[in-house]
Structure formats: C-alpha cells, structure tokens
Coordinates of C-alpha atoms in Angstrom, one line a residue:
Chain A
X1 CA -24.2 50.4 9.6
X2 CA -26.1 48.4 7.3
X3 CA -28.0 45.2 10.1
X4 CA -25.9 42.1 8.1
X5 CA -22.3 44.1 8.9
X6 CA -24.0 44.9 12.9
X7 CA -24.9 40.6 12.7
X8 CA -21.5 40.1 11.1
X9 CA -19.2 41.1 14.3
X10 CA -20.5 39.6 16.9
X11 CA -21.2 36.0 14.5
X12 CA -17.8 36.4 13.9
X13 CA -16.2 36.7 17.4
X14 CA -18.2 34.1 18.7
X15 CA -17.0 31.9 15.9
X16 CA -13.2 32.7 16.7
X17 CA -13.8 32.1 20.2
X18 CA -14.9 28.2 19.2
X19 CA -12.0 27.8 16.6
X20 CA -9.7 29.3 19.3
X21 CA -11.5 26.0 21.3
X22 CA -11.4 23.3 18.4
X23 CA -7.7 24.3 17.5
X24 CA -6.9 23.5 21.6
X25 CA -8.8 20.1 21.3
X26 CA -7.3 19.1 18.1
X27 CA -4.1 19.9 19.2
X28 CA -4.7 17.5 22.1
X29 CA -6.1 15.0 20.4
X30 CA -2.8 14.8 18.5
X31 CA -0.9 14.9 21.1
X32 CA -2.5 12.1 22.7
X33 CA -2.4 9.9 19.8
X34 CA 1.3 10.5 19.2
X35 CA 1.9 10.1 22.4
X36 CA 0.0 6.4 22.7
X37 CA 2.1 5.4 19.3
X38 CA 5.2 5.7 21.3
X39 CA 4.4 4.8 24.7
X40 CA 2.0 1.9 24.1
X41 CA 2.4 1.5 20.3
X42 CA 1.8 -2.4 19.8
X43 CA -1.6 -1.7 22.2
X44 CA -2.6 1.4 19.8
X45 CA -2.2 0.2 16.4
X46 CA -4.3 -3.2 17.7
X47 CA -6.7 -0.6 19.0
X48 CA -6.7 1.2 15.3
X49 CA -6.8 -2.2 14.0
X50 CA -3.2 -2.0 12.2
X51 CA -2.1 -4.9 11.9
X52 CA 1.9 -6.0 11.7
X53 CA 1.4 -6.9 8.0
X54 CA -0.6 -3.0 7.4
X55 CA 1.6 -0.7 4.3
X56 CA 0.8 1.3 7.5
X57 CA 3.4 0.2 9.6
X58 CA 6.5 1.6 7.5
X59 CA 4.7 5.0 7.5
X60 CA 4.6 5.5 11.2
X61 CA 8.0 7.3 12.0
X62 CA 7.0 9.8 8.6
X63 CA 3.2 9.9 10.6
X64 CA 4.8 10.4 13.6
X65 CA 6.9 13.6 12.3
X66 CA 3.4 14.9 10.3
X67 CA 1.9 14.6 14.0
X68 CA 4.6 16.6 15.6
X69 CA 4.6 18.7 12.9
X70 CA 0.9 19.3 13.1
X71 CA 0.9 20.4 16.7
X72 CA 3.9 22.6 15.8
X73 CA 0.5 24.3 13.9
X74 CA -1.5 24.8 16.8
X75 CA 0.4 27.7 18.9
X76 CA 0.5 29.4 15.5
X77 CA -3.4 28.9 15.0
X78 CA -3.9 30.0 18.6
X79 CA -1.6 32.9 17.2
X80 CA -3.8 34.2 14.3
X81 CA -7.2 33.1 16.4
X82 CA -6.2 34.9 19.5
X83 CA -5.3 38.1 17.5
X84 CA -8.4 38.1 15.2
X85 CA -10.6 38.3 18.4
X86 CA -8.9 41.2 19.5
X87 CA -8.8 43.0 16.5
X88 CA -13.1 42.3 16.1
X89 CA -13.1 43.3 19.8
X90 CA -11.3 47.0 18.5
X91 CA -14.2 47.1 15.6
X92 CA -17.0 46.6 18.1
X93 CA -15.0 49.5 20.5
X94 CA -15.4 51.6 17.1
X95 CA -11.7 52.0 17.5
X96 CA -10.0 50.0 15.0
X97 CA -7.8 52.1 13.6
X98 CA -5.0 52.1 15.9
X99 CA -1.4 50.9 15.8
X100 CA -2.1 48.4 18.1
X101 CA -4.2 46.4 15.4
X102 CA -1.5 46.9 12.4
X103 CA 0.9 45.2 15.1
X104 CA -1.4 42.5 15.6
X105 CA -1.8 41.7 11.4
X106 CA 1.9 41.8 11.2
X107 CA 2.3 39.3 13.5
X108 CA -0.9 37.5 11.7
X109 CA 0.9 37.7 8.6
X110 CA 4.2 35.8 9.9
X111 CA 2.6 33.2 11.7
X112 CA 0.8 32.6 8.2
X113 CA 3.7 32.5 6.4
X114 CA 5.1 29.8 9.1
X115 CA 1.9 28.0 8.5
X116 CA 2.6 27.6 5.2
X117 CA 5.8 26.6 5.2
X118 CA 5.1 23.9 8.0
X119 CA 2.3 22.8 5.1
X120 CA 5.0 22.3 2.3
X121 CA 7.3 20.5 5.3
X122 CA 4.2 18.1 6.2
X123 CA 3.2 17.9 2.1
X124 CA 6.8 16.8 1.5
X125 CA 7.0 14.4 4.0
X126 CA 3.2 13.0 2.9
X127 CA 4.7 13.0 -0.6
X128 CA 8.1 10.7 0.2
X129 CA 5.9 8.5 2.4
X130 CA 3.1 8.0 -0.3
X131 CA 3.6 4.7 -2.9
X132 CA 1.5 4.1 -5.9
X133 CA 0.3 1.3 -3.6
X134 CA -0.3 3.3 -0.7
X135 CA -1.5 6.4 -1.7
X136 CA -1.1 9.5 1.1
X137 CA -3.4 12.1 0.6
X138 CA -3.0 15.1 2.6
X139 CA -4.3 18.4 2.8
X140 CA -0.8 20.0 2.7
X141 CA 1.4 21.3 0.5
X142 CA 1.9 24.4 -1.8
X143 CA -1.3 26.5 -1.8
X144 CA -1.3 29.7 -4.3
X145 CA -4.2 31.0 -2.0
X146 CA -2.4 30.3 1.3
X147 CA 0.3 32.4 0.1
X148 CA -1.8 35.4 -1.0
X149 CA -3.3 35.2 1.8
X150 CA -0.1 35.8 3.5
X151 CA 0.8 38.4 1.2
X152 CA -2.4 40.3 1.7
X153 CA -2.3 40.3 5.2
X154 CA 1.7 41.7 5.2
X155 CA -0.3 44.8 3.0
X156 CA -3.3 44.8 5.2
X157 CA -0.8 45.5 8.2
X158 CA 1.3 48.5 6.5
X159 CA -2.2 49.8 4.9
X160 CA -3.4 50.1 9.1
X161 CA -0.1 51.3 9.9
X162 CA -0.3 53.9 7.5
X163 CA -4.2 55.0 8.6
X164 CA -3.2 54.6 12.5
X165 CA -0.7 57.4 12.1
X166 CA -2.7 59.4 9.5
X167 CA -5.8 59.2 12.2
X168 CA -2.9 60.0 14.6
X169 CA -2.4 62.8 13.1
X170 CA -5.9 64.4 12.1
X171 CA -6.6 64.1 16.1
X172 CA -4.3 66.7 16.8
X173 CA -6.1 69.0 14.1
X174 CA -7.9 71.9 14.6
Chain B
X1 CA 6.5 73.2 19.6
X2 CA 8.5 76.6 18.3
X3 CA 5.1 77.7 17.0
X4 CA 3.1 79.6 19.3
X5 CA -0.6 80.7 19.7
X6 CA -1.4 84.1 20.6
X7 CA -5.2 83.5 20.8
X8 CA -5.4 85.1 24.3
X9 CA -3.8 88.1 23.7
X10 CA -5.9 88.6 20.8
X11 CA -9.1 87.3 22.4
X12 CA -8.2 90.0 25.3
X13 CA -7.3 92.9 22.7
X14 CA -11.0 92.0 21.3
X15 CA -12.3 92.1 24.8
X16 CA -14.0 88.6 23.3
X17 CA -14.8 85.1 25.0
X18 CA -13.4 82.1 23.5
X19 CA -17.1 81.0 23.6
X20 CA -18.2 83.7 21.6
X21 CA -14.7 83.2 19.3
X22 CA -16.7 79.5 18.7
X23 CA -19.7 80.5 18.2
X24 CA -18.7 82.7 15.3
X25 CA -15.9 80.5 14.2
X26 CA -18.5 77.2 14.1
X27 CA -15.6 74.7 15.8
X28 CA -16.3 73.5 19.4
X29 CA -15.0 75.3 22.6
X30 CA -12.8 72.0 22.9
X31 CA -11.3 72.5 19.6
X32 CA -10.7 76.5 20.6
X33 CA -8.8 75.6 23.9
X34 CA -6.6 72.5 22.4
X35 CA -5.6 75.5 19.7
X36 CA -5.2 78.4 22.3
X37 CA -3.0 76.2 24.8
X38 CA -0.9 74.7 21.8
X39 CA -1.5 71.2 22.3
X40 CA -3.0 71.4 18.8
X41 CA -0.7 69.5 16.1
X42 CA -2.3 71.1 12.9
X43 CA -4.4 73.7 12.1
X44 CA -6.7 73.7 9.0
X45 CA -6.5 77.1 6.7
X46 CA -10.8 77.0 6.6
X47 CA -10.4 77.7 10.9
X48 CA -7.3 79.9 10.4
X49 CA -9.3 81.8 7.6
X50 CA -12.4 81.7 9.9
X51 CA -10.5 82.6 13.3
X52 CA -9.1 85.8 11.5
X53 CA -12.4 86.9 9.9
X54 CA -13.8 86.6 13.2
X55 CA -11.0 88.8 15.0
X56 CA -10.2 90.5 12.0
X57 CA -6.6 90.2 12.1
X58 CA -4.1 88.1 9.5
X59 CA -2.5 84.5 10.7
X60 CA 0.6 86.4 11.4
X61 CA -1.3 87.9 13.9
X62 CA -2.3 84.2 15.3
X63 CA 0.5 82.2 15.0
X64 CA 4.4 82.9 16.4
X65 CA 7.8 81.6 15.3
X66 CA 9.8 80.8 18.4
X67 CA 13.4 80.0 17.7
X68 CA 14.4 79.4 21.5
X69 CA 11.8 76.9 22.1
X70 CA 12.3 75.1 18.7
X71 CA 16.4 74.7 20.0
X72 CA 15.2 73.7 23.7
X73 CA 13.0 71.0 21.8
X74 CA 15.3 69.6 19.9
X75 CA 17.9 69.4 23.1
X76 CA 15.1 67.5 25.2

C-alpha cells in the first residue's frame, strides 16, 4: 500500500470522529439559540442587538422553522458520520468487503437524499423570507453535486453488494 | 449439497495422504480438507484437472450426483 493511502485512513477516521463531535456541538448550539428565541425572546434579540425596528424581526418565525429544520440535519449527519467510521474501521481490519458495509452506504445514500431535500425545504423557506431589501443568503438549496453525490453513493452500495457476495462466493472455492 | 466428494475413497484406493495429494496438487492441506468433507462451494477446473492428474482418475471419478440428498435439501 502506497505510505499517502496507509496516512490516508487513519487522517481520515480521526477526522470523522471530530465532525461526528462538531455536528453534536452545532446541533446544540442551535438548539440553544432556538430555544432562548422562544423562552426569553425580548432578552435574546437585545443580547443579539436586534432591535424592535430590525427587517429582522418579521423573519424570526421563517428563522425559527430554518433552525428546527437545521437540527432535523444533525441525527442525519450523525447518520452518515457514524457509518463512515465504521466503514474506515472495516478498511483498516482489511475486511471491507462485506455485506455489512454495502448496508451501511445504503443507508448513507438515504440519509443524503433526506439531507438534500431538508436543503431545498430550508432554501425555500430562505427564499420566501428574503426581500430585495433584506437579502437572505443561505447555503441551501438545489445542489447538482449534492444530488450526485446521492446518486453515487445508491451505486457505491449495490457495486459492494455485488462484490460482498461475489467475495462470498470465491471463499467457498477450492 | 447433492454433489458429493469421494476424495477418501480415492485417496485410500491410492494408498495416498491428503498431504502428499497437496503437495503434488500445489493447494494447501486446508483447501484439500474443505474439498474432501464437502463444505467446499466451488471447485476450479485447474485443481479438478490437477487432483485427477495426481490420482490419475477422471472428475467422474471425484465428484457424485446424489439425488436423495439434493430432495432432503430442498425439504429442509
């Protein structure tokens, strides 16, 4: 194994394991903040220095919905995170081709495919909130790469699927 | 399975160790006992052709067709 592939893995699971971390704390942070809006909301926007005149203000039920929406994202980040680990953890066992890991990208695929479509949700709602006054601009929306990414991953599941069993098979072989 | 390996009887007939059957066949003593107590799932023609140039007999002589077990396989 060429020494930048034997760096890779082991870069790479370490780096999961603190995404795995920051998605947790972001998703908290959210939390918190959408929380504060609604329990103490006149004592957070002061502290966010929104005042009752702010274009802000009308936006906060659409902010508030983005916010919920967002931490809809993070079980489904943990989803694809938590997965990813396990499947570097099968490379490093030198065993990744096993049915257990074409499981794992299926289920990596669909929680893609819901993060996409919780993107358009969030885009549309950043969109009807947004005024030539007030511009919104969110990272959200339609994303030709986010849905080839989903796409590829779908084929990346069958393809191990399909070399799990042939492996499978060429065990029994003589 | 309904296909059956007659390796022993043949290894026996020979008066021939399934060590020495590996050694002259090149496949591992593992290999040799997953095939001889048909827990094998395939067999590749190159050790079929090897196995009977070894024991000089034909695959025929290897290998069995077993009906029964085939039908008791299917009922389990």
């Amino acid at each position: 194994m060429p020494r930048s592939h034997a760096v890779a893995l082991p870069v790479a699971y370490v780096a999961l394991r603190i995404l795995i971390v920051l998605n947790w704390l972001g998703g908290a942070a959210i939390l918190a903040l959408l929380t504060a809006t609604i329990v103490a909301e006149e004592w957070t926007m002061t502290a966010l220095g929104i005042t009752p005149a702010s274009p802000i203000r009308p936006m906060l039920m659409g902010l508030r919905a983005i916010a919920a929406l967002g931490l809809i994202g993070v079980p489904l980040n943990h989803a694809v995170l938590a997965r990813l680990v396990a499947i570097v953890q099968t490379v490093g066992r030198g065993d990744p081709f096993i049915a257990a890991n074409a499981y794992r990208l299926n289920a990596i695929a669909w929680a893609l495919l819901a993060l996409q479509l919780l993107s358009m949700v969030i885009g549309g709602i950043g969109e009807a909130l947004s005024t030539p006054d007030n511009p919104l601009d969110l990272d959200a929306g339609f994303s030709i790469n986010g849905w080839l990414a989903v796409l590829l991953t779908f084929i990346l599941a069958r393809v191990f699927a399909e070399g799990a069993l042939m492996r499978e098979d060429l065990e029994g072989t003589v | 399975m309904a296909i059956a390996v007659k390796l022993d009887d043949l290894l026996h007939d020979r008066r021939m160790t399934l060590t020495e059957l590996a050694e002259r066949v090149g496949i591992t003593i593992v290999n040799l006992s997953i095939l001889k107590t048909g827990k094998a799932r395939a067999i590749r023609f190159s050790t079929l052709e090897a196995i009977c140039a070894a024991l000089s007999c034909q695959p025929g002589d290897i290998l069995e067709y077993l009906p029964d077990a085939a039908q008791e396989a299917e009922a389990a």
